[in-house]
Amino acid sequence: MALIPTLAAIFIACTFMGSHNSVTAQLAFGFYSSTCPKAEQIVSSVVQQSVQANSRMAAILLRLHFHDCFVQGCDGSILIEGDKAEKHAFGHQGVQGFDVIETAKAQLESECRGVVSCADIVAMAARDAVALSGGPVYQVQTGRRDGLTSTTSSADDMPEVTESIEQLKNKFIQKGLSVKDFVLLNAAAHTIGTTACFFMTNRLYNFPDGTSDPTINPAFLPELEATCPKDGDVNVRLAADRESELKFDDSILRNIRNGFAVLESDAKLYTDAETISVVDSYVSPLNFLTGPNFGADFAESMVNMGMIDVKTGSQGQIRRVCSAFN
C-alpha cells in the first residue's frame, strides 16, 4: 500500500527540512528513491498484511519504534538476537514485531541487497502502522544506519510506568524532546493497543498508601479490578485506551483528564501543570476552533523521536539480516 502525504504531512516535511541540521544533512525524504525505489512500497505492503492478520500489530510496531529510539538512538539495536542483547532487557518486556521487520528486510534484500537499513524499516513500519489505524499520514526522513552494539544494560534507563512525572519528563528532555513531545509520545501512542495486568498490579493494589491510585475515577476502578484481580493472571491484556484500542484518536487524552487512564504513567500527565496544559489544549471545548491539531502534532513528535541519535553516512552498517550484525 503506497501512503499518500496529506497537507499535515507536507507541513511536517517542510518543517523538518529546516531543523535538526546536523541530522538532516544526511537523512532525506526519499533517501532510497534511486538506490531502492520500491523500498517504502515494500515496507508498507508488509505492514498492511501484518495488521490485517493481527489487529494488535499496528500498536506493536509503534511501540517497537519507541523502544528502539530510546536506547542508543534509532539504530535497530533492539532487533539483535542473543542472550545479552538489548531486546531481552527488563525495560523491553512485551516488545514484539521483530518478525514483521525481518519479513520486510528479506523482501528488500531480494529487491536491492545491502541498501535499506533495519533502523529505517522500523521507522517506516511505525509510520505505516499509525496510518493504518486511522492516524495521520506523514513522511519520515530515511538514511539511518544500523548500530554495532546491543546489550541489555544499555536499556537500564527506559521510562517506567511507576516513575514520577518529573523523572519521566526529564528522560524525554534528555533525548532532545519537548514536554509536548513527551505528552504525545507517552500517552497518544497508547491510543491504540493493549497493556498487561502485570503493569496494573501496583496501581490497583500496592499504591503507596496500600490501596489503589486515587487518581482512578471511582466509576472505573471496579472495571479495572475485575479485569486484573489481585493475584490474578498478570498476562491478561486490556485496552490501553478504554473503549478505543484499535482506532487512533484523541480519546486517550479525554480519558486521562477524566480519570479513566489505564496506565499509571498516563494518569500522571494530569498531575503536573505543564503536562495538564498540553492535554487540555487538545480536549478543550473550543479546540476545534482555536486549538492545536492532535494528529499533526503527534506526527511531528514521531518525526522528532525518529531523529534521536541516528547513525548516518559511514557510521554503523547496513545489516544483511536485522537480528544479527554482519
Coordinates of N, CA and C in Angstrom, one line a residue, residues 167-319:
Q167 N 10.6 12.6 36.7 CA 11.5 11.6 36.1 C 11.2 11.3 34.7
L168 N 10.0 11.1 34.4 CA 9.5 10.8 33.0 C 9.8 12.0 32.1
K169 N 9.4 13.2 32.5 CA 9.7 14.3 31.7 C 11.2 14.5 31.4
N170 N 12.0 14.3 32.4 CA 13.4 14.5 32.3 C 14.0 13.5 31.3
K171 N 13.5 12.3 31.3 CA 14.1 11.3 30.4 C 13.8 11.7 28.9
F172 N 12.7 12.3 28.7 CA 12.3 12.7 27.3 C 13.2 14.0 26.9
I173 N 13.3 14.9 27.9 CA 14.0 16.1 27.6 C 15.5 15.8 27.4
Q174 N 16.0 14.8 28.1 CA 17.4 14.4 27.8 C 17.6 13.9 26.4
K175 N 16.6 13.4 25.8 CA 16.7 12.9 24.4 C 16.5 14.0 23.4
G176 N 16.4 15.3 23.9 CA 16.2 16.4 23.0 C 14.7 16.7 22.6
L177 N 13.8 16.1 23.3 CA 12.4 16.2 23.1 C 11.8 17.2 24.0
S178 N 10.6 17.8 23.6 CA 9.9 18.8 24.4 C 8.9 18.1 25.3
V179 N 8.3 19.0 26.2 CA 7.2 18.5 27.1 C 6.0 18.0 26.2
K180 N 5.7 18.8 25.2 CA 4.6 18.4 24.3 C 4.9 17.0 23.6
D181 N 6.2 16.8 23.2 CA 6.5 15.5 22.6 C 6.3 14.4 23.7
F182 N 6.7 14.7 24.9 CA 6.6 13.8 26.0 C 5.1 13.3 26.2
V183 N 4.2 14.3 26.2 CA 2.8 14.0 26.4 C 2.3 13.2 25.2
L184 N 2.6 13.6 24.0 CA 2.0 12.9 22.8 C 2.6 11.5 22.6
L185 N 3.9 11.4 22.9 CA 4.6 10.1 22.7 C 4.3 9.1 23.8
N186 N 4.2 9.7 25.1 CA 3.9 8.8 26.2 C 2.4 8.4 26.3
A187 N 1.5 9.3 25.9 CA 0.1 9.0 26.0 C -0.6 8.7 24.7
A188 N -0.4 9.6 23.7 CA -1.1 9.4 22.5 C -0.7 8.1 21.8
A189 N 0.6 7.7 22.0 CA 1.0 6.4 21.5 C 0.1 5.2 22.0
H190 N -0.5 5.5 23.2 CA -1.4 4.4 23.8 C -2.8 4.5 23.3
T191 N -3.0 5.4 22.3 CA -4.4 5.4 21.8 C -4.8 4.2 21.0
I192 N -3.8 3.4 20.6 CA -4.0 2.1 20.0 C -3.3 1.0 20.8
G193 N -3.8 -0.1 20.9 CA -3.1 -1.2 21.6 C -3.6 -1.6 22.9
T194 N -2.9 -2.6 23.5 CA -3.3 -3.1 24.8 C -2.1 -3.1 25.8
T195 N -2.3 -3.3 27.1 CA -1.3 -3.5 28.0 C -1.6 -4.7 28.9
A196 N -0.7 -5.1 29.7 CA -0.9 -6.3 30.5 C -1.2 -6.0 32.0
C197 N -1.9 -6.9 32.6 CA -2.2 -6.7 34.1 C -1.0 -6.6 34.9
F198 N 0.1 -7.1 34.4 CA 1.4 -7.0 35.0 C 1.8 -5.5 35.4
F199 N 1.4 -4.6 34.5 CA 1.7 -3.2 34.7 C 0.6 -2.5 35.6
M200 N -0.4 -3.3 36.0 CA -1.5 -2.7 36.8 C -1.5 -3.0 38.3
T201 N -0.7 -4.0 38.6 CA -0.8 -4.5 40.0 C -0.5 -3.5 41.0
N202 N 0.6 -2.7 40.9 CA 1.0 -1.7 41.9 C -0.1 -0.6 41.9
R203 N -0.6 -0.2 40.8 CA -1.6 0.9 40.7 C -2.9 0.5 41.4
L204 N -3.3 -0.8 41.3 CA -4.6 -1.2 41.8 C -4.5 -1.7 43.3
Y205 N -3.3 -2.3 43.7 CA -3.3 -2.9 45.0 C -2.1 -2.6 45.9
N206 N -1.1 -2.0 45.3 CA 0.1 -1.7 46.1 C 0.6 -0.3 46.0
F207 N -0.4 0.7 45.9 CA 0.0 2.1 45.8 C 0.6 2.5 47.2
P208 N 1.3 3.6 47.2 CA 2.0 4.0 48.5 C 1.1 3.9 49.8
D209 N -0.2 4.2 49.7 CA -1.0 4.1 50.9 C -1.6 2.7 51.1
G210 N -1.2 1.7 50.3 CA -1.6 0.4 50.5 C -3.0 0.1 49.8
T211 N -3.5 1.1 49.1 CA -4.8 0.8 48.4 C -4.6 1.0 46.9
S212 N -5.5 1.7 46.2 CA -5.4 1.9 44.8 C -5.0 3.4 44.5
D213 N -4.6 3.7 43.3 CA -4.2 5.0 42.9 C -5.4 5.9 43.0
P214 N -5.4 7.0 43.8 CA -6.5 7.8 44.0 C -6.9 8.6 42.7
T215 N -6.1 8.7 41.7 CA -6.4 9.4 40.5 C -7.4 8.6 39.6
I216 N -7.6 7.3 39.9 CA -8.5 6.5 39.2 C -9.9 6.9 39.5
N217 N -10.7 7.2 38.4 CA -12.1 7.5 38.6 C -12.8 6.4 39.4
P218 N -13.6 6.7 40.4 CA -14.3 5.6 41.2 C -15.2 4.8 40.3
A219 N -15.7 5.3 39.3 CA -16.6 4.5 38.4 C -15.8 3.6 37.5
F220 N -14.5 3.8 37.4 CA -13.6 3.0 36.6 C -12.9 1.9 37.3
L221 N -12.7 2.1 38.6 CA -11.9 1.2 39.5 C -12.5 -0.2 39.5
P222 N -13.8 -0.4 39.7 CA -14.3 -1.8 39.7 C -14.0 -2.5 38.3
E223 N -14.1 -1.8 37.2 CA -13.8 -2.4 35.9 C -12.4 -2.9 35.8
L224 N -11.4 -2.1 36.3 CA -10.0 -2.4 36.3 C -9.8 -3.6 37.2
E225 N -10.4 -3.6 38.4 CA -10.2 -4.7 39.3 C -10.8 -6.0 38.8
A226 N -11.9 -5.9 38.1 CA -12.5 -7.1 37.5 C -11.6 -7.7 36.4
T227 N -11.0 -6.9 35.6 CA -10.1 -7.4 34.6 C -8.8 -7.9 35.1
C228 N -8.3 -7.2 36.1 CA -7.0 -7.6 36.7 C -7.1 -7.8 38.2
P229 N -7.8 -8.9 38.6 CA -8.0 -9.1 40.0 C -6.7 -9.4 40.8
K230 N -6.7 -9.1 42.0 CA -5.5 -9.3 42.9 C -5.1 -10.8 42.8
D231 N -3.8 -11.0 42.6 CA -3.2 -12.4 42.5 C -3.8 -13.1 41.3
G232 N -4.3 -12.4 40.3 CA -4.8 -13.0 39.1 C -3.7 -13.2 38.1
D233 N -4.1 -13.5 36.8 CA -3.1 -13.8 35.8 C -2.6 -12.4 35.3
V234 N -1.3 -12.2 35.5 CA -0.7 -10.9 35.1 C -0.5 -10.7 33.6
N235 N -0.8 -11.8 32.9 CA -0.6 -11.8 31.4 C -1.9 -11.4 30.7
V236 N -3.0 -11.3 31.4 CA -4.3 -10.8 30.8 C -4.1 -9.4 30.3
R237 N -4.6 -9.2 29.1 CA -4.5 -7.9 28.4 C -5.7 -7.1 28.5
L238 N -5.6 -5.7 28.5 CA -6.7 -4.8 28.5 C -6.3 -3.6 27.6
A239 N -7.3 -3.0 27.1 CA -7.1 -1.8 26.2 C -6.3 -0.7 27.0
A240 N -5.3 -0.2 26.3 CA -4.6 0.9 26.9 C -5.4 2.2 26.9
D241 N -6.3 2.3 25.9 CA -7.2 3.4 25.7 C -8.6 2.9 25.8
R242 N -9.2 3.1 27.0 CA -10.5 2.5 27.2 C -11.5 2.8 26.1
E243 N -12.1 1.7 25.6 CA -13.1 1.7 24.6 C -12.7 2.2 23.2
S244 N -11.3 2.3 23.0 CA -10.9 2.8 21.7 C -9.5 2.2 21.3
E245 N -9.3 0.9 21.5 CA -7.9 0.4 21.4 C -7.5 0.2 20.0
L246 N -8.4 0.2 19.0 CA -8.0 -0.1 17.7 C -8.0 1.1 16.7
K247 N -8.5 2.3 17.3 CA -8.6 3.5 16.5 C -7.7 4.6 17.0
F248 N -7.0 5.2 16.1 CA -6.2 6.3 16.5 C -7.1 7.6 16.7
D249 N -7.2 8.1 17.9 CA -8.0 9.3 18.1 C -7.5 9.9 19.4
D250 N -8.2 11.0 19.8 CA -7.7 11.8 21.0 C -8.4 11.3 22.3
S251 N -9.2 10.2 22.2 CA -9.9 9.7 23.4 C -9.0 9.4 24.6
I252 N -7.7 9.0 24.3 CA -6.8 8.8 25.4 C -6.6 10.0 26.2
L253 N -6.6 11.2 25.6 CA -6.4 12.4 26.4 C -7.6 12.8 27.2
R254 N -8.8 12.5 26.6 CA -10.0 12.7 27.4 C -10.1 11.7 28.6
N255 N -9.7 10.5 28.3 CA -9.7 9.5 29.4 C -8.7 9.9 30.5
I256 N -7.6 10.5 30.2 CA -6.6 10.9 31.1 C -7.2 12.1 32.0
R257 N -7.8 13.0 31.3 CA -8.4 14.2 32.0 C -9.5 13.7 33.0
N258 N -10.3 12.7 32.6 CA -11.5 12.3 33.4 C -11.2 11.2 34.3
G259 N -9.9 10.8 34.5 CA -9.6 9.7 35.5 C -9.8 8.3 35.0
F260 N -9.9 8.2 33.7 CA -10.0 6.8 33.0 C -8.8 6.3 32.4
A261 N -7.6 6.9 32.7 CA -6.4 6.4 32.2 C -6.1 5.0 32.7
V262 N -5.6 4.2 31.9 CA -5.3 2.8 32.3 C -3.9 2.7 33.0
L263 N -2.9 3.2 32.3 CA -1.6 3.1 32.8 C -1.3 4.3 33.8
E264 N -0.5 4.0 34.8 CA -0.1 5.0 35.8 C 0.6 6.1 35.2
S265 N 1.5 5.9 34.2 CA 2.3 6.9 33.6 C 1.4 7.9 32.8
D266 N 0.3 7.4 32.2 CA -0.6 8.2 31.5 C -1.4 9.1 32.5
A267 N -1.8 8.5 33.6 CA -2.6 9.2 34.6 C -1.8 10.4 35.2
K268 N -0.5 10.2 35.3 CA 0.4 11.2 35.9 C 0.4 12.5 35.0
L269 N 0.1 12.3 33.8 CA 0.1 13.5 32.9 C -0.9 14.6 33.3
Y270 N -1.9 14.2 34.2 CA -2.8 15.1 34.7 C -2.6 15.5 36.1
T271 N -1.3 15.4 36.5 CA -0.9 15.8 37.9 C 0.2 16.9 37.9
D272 N 0.5 17.3 36.7 CA 1.6 18.3 36.6 C 1.2 19.5 35.7
A273 N 1.5 20.7 36.1 CA 0.9 21.9 35.5 C 1.3 21.9 34.0
E274 N 2.5 21.6 33.7 CA 3.0 21.7 32.3 C 2.3 20.7 31.4
T275 N 2.2 19.4 31.9 CA 1.5 18.4 31.1 C 0.0 18.5 31.0
I276 N -0.6 19.0 32.1 CA -2.0 19.3 32.1 C -2.3 20.3 31.0
S277 N -1.5 21.3 30.9 CA -1.7 22.4 29.9 C -1.7 21.8 28.5
V278 N -0.8 20.8 28.2 CA -0.7 20.2 26.9 C -2.0 19.4 26.7
V279 N -2.3 18.5 27.6 CA -3.5 17.7 27.5 C -4.8 18.5 27.2
D280 N -5.0 19.6 28.0 CA -6.1 20.4 27.9 C -6.2 21.1 26.6
S281 N -5.1 21.4 26.0 CA -5.1 22.2 24.7 C -5.7 21.4 23.6
Y282 N -5.7 20.0 23.8 CA -6.3 19.2 22.7 C -7.8 18.8 23.0
V283 N -8.2 18.9 24.2 CA -9.6 18.4 24.6 C -10.5 19.5 25.1
S284 N -10.1 20.8 25.0 CA -10.9 21.8 25.5 C -12.1 22.0 24.5
P285 N -13.2 22.5 25.0 CA -14.4 22.6 24.1 C -14.2 23.4 22.9
L286 N -13.3 24.4 22.9 CA -13.0 25.2 21.7 C -11.9 24.8 20.9
N287 N -11.4 23.6 21.2 CA -10.2 23.1 20.4 C -10.4 23.0 18.9
F288 N -11.6 22.6 18.5 CA -11.9 22.5 17.1 C -11.8 23.9 16.3
L289 N -11.9 25.0 17.1 CA -11.8 26.3 16.5 C -10.5 26.9 16.6
T290 N -9.9 26.8 17.8 CA -8.6 27.5 18.0 C -7.4 26.7 18.5
G291 N -7.7 25.4 18.8 CA -6.7 24.6 19.4 C -5.7 23.9 18.4
P292 N -4.7 23.2 18.9 CA -3.7 22.6 18.0 C -4.4 21.3 17.4
N293 N -3.7 20.8 16.3 CA -4.2 19.6 15.7 C -3.5 18.4 16.2
F294 N -4.3 17.5 16.9 CA -3.7 16.4 17.6 C -3.0 15.5 16.6
G295 N -3.5 15.1 15.5 CA -2.9 14.2 14.6 C -1.6 14.8 14.0
A296 N -1.6 16.0 13.6 CA -0.4 16.6 13.0 C 0.7 16.8 14.1
D297 N 0.3 17.1 15.3 CA 1.3 17.3 16.3 C 1.9 15.9 16.7
F298 N 1.1 14.9 16.8 CA 1.6 13.6 17.1 C 2.6 13.1 16.0
A299 N 2.3 13.4 14.7 CA 3.2 13.0 13.7 C 4.5 13.8 13.8
E300 N 4.4 15.1 14.2 CA 5.6 15.9 14.3 C 6.5 15.3 15.5
S301 N 5.8 14.9 16.5 CA 6.6 14.3 17.7 C 7.2 12.9 17.3
M302 N 6.5 12.2 16.4 CA 7.1 10.9 15.9 C 8.3 11.2 15.1
V303 N 8.3 12.2 14.3 CA 9.4 12.6 13.4 C 10.6 13.0 14.4
N304 N 10.3 13.8 15.4 CA 11.3 14.2 16.3 C 12.0 13.0 17.0
M305 N 11.1 12.1 17.4 CA 11.7 10.9 18.1 C 12.5 10.1 17.1
G306 N 12.1 10.0 15.9 CA 12.8 9.2 14.9 C 14.2 9.8 14.5
M307 N 14.5 11.0 15.1 CA 15.9 11.6 14.8 C 16.8 11.4 16.0
I308 N 16.4 10.8 17.0 CA 17.2 10.7 18.2 C 18.5 9.9 17.9
D309 N 19.6 10.5 18.0 CA 20.9 9.9 17.9 C 21.1 8.9 16.8
V310 N 20.6 9.3 15.6 CA 20.7 8.4 14.4 C 22.1 8.3 14.0
K311 N 22.4 7.2 13.3 CA 23.7 7.0 12.7 C 23.6 7.1 11.2
T312 N 24.4 7.9 10.6 CA 24.3 8.2 9.2 C 25.7 8.1 8.5
G313 N 25.7 8.3 7.2 CA 27.0 8.3 6.5 C 27.8 7.1 6.6
S314 N 29.0 7.2 7.2 CA 29.8 6.0 7.3 C 29.7 5.3 8.7
Q315 N 28.8 5.8 9.5 CA 28.6 5.3 10.9 C 27.8 4.0 10.7
G316 N 28.1 3.0 11.7 CA 27.3 1.8 11.7 C 27.4 1.0 10.4
Q317 N 26.4 0.3 10.1 CA 26.4 -0.6 8.9 C 25.0 -0.8 8.4
I318 N 24.8 -1.5 7.2 CA 23.5 -1.9 6.7 C 23.5 -3.4 6.9
R319 N 22.8 -3.9 7.9 CA 22.8 -5.4 8.2 C 22.2 -6.2 7.0

